[in-house]
Coordinates of C-alpha atoms in Angstrom, one line a residue:
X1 CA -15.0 3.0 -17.4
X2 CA -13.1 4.8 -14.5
X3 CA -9.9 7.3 -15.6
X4 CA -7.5 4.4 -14.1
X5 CA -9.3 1.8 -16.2
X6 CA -8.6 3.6 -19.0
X7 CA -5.2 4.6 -18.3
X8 CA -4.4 0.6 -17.7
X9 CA -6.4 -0.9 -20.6
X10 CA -5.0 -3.4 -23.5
X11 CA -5.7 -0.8 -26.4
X12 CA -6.2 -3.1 -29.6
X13 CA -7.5 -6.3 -28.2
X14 CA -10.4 -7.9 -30.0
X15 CA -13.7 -8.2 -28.0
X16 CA -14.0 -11.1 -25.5
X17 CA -10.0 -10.9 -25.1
X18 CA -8.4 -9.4 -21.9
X19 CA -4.8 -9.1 -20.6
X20 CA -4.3 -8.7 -16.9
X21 CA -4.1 -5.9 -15.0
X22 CA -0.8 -4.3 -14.5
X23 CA 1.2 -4.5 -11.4
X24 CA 4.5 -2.3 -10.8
X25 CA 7.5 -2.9 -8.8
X26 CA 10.3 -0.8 -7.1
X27 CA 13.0 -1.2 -4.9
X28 CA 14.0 1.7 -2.5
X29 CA 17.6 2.3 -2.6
X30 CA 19.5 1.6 1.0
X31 CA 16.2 0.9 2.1
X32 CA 17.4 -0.7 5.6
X33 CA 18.3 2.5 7.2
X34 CA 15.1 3.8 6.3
X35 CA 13.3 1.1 7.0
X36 CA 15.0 0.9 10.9
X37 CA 13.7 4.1 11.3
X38 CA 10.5 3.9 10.1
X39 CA 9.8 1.0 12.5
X40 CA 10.8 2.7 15.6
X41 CA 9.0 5.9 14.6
X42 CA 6.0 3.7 14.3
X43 CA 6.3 2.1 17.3
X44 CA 6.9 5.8 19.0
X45 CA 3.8 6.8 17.5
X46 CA 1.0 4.0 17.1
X47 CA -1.0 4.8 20.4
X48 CA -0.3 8.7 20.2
X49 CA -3.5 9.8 21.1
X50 CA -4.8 11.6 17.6
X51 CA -3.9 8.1 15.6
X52 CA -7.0 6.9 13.8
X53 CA -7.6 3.1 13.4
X54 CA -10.1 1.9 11.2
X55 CA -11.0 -1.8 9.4
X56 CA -11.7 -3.8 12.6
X57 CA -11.5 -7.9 11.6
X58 CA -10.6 -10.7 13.5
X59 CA -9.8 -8.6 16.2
X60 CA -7.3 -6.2 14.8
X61 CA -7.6 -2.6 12.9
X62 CA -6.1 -3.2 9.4
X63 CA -5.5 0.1 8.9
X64 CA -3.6 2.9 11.4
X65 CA -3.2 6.4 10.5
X66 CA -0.6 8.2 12.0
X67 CA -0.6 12.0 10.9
X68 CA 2.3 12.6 8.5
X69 CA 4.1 15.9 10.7
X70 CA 4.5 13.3 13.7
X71 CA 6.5 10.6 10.7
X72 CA 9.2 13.1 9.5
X73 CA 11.3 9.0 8.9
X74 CA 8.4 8.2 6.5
X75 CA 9.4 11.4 4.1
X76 CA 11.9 8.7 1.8
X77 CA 9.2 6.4 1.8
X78 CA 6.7 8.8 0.6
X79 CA 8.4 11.1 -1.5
X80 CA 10.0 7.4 -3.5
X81 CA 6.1 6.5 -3.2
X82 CA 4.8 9.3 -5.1
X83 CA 7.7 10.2 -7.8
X84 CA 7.3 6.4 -8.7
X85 CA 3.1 6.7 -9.0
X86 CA 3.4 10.1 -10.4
X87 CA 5.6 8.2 -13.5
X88 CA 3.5 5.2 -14.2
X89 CA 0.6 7.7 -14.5
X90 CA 2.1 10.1 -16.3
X91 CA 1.0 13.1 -14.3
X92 CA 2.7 15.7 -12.7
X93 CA 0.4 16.4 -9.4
X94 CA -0.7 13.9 -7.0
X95 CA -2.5 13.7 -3.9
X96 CA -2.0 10.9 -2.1
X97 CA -2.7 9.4 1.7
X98 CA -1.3 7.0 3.6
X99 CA -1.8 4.5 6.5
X100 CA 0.1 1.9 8.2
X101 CA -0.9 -2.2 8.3
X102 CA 0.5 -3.6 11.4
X103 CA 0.0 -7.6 11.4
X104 CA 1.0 -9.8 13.9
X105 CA 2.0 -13.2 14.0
X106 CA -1.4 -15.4 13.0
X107 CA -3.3 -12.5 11.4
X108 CA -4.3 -11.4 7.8
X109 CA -5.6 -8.7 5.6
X110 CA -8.8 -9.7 4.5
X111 CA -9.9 -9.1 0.2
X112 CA -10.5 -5.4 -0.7
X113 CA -10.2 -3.3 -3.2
X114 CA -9.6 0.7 -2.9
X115 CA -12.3 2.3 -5.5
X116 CA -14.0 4.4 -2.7
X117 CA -13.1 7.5 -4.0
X118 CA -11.5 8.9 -6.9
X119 CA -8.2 6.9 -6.5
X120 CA -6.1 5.7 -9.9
X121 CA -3.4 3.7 -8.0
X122 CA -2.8 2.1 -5.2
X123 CA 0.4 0.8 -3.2
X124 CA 2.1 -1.4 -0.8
X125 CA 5.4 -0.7 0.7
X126 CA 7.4 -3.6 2.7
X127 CA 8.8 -2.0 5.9
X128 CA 9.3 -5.6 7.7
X129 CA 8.5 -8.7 6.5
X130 CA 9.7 -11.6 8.2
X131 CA 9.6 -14.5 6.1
X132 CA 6.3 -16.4 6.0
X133 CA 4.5 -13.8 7.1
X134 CA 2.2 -13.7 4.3
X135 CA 2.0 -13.1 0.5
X136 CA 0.2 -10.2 -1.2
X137 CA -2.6 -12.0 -3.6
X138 CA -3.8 -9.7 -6.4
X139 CA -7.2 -11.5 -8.0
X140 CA -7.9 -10.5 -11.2
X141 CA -10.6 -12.2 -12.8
X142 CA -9.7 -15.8 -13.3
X143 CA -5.8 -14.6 -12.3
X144 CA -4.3 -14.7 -9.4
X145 CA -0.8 -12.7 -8.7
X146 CA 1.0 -13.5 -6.0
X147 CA 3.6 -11.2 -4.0
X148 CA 6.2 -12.2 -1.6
X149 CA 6.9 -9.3 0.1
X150 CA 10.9 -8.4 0.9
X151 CA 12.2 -5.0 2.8
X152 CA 12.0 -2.2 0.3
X153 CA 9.5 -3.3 -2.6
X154 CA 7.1 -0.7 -3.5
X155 CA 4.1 -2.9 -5.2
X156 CA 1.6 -0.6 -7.3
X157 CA -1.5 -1.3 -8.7
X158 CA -4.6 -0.5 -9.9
X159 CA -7.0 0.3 -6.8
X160 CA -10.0 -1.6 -8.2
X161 CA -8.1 -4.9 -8.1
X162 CA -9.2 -6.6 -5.5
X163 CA -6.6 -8.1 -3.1
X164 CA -5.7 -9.6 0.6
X165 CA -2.6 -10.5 2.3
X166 CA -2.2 -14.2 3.7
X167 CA -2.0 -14.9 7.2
X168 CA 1.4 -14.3 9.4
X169 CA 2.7 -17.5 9.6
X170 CA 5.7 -16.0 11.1
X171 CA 6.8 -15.4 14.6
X172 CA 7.3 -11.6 14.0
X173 CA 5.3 -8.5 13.1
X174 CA 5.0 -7.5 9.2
X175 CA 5.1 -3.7 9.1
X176 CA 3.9 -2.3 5.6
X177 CA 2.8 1.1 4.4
X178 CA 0.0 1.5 2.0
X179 CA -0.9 4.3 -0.2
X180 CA -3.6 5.9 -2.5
X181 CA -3.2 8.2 -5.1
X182 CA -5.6 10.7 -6.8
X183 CA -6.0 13.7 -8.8
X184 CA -4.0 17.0 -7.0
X185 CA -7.0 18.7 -5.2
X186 CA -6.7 22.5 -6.5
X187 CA -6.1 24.9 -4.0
X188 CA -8.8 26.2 -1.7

């Protein structure tokens, strides 16, 4: 059993019993402002030329990474981010990265989980999200939770669940921020 499986475990239940994983929400206070500004700052910066892309399906990258000194707009987002993962885990140091899901009209995320490295929770945060432009689907075991995304909602989780975002059925782009967080590194 991983350190976040543990941390998120139903202590008590009888064998052959399990409860679902848990799922965390937050709301960024006077979000819109931020949010504005986030989405100009990521259109300023999504082809800069050291933005990595990776996670090429259906003719899109899922994932863009835009290096955090070029974002100084993301800094609400991140530090709201972290003090709300650093509480539901009960630890005081966090490392965490970040990348940015850009999906247009007609495209999805496909089903992943985050267990690559040594990761106990992941996140979503909902920069635009026009509505019908897709619903974040959780699967766990025979469960499945379903998200509708709104401007603002931080959405944490464990990063072994595995999960996928429904196609954008919209005619606008869904902007979202995602985010991993680990043990602090120690200094080098």
């Amino acid at each position: 059993m991983t350190e976040a499986e543990a941390r998120f475990a139903s202590p008590g239940l009888p064998a052959g019993i399990s409860a679902l994983s848990p799922v965390f929400f937050a709301e960024l206070d006077k979000a819109a402002a931020t949010n504005d500004a986030l989405t100009k700052a990521f259109q300023r910066e999504k082809h800069a030329p050291d933005v990595r892309r990776t996670h090429s399906f259906g003719g899109r990258f899922e994932n863009t990474y835009i290096p955090p000194a070029r974002l100084p707009e993301l800094a609400p987002v991140r530090e709201f981010a972290l003090q709300t993962a650093t509480e539901i885990l009960g630890r005081d140091q966090l490392h965490h990265g970040f990348w940015f899901n850009e999906m247009h009209p007609g495209q999805r995320t496909t089903l992943h989980s985050h267990e690559e490295d040594d990761e106990l929770l992941s996140a979503v945060y909902y920069v635009t999200c026009p509505a019908g432009s897709g619903r974040l689907l959780l699967k766990d075991d025979e469960a499945l939770i379903s998200v509708t995304p709104r401007p603002g909602l931080l959405v944490l989780f464990p990063p072994e669940l595995p999960h996928e975002v429904e196609q954008n059925a919209s005619d606008r782009i869904r902007l979202s921020v995602a985010f991993n967080f680990g043990p602090a590194h120690p200094a080098t």
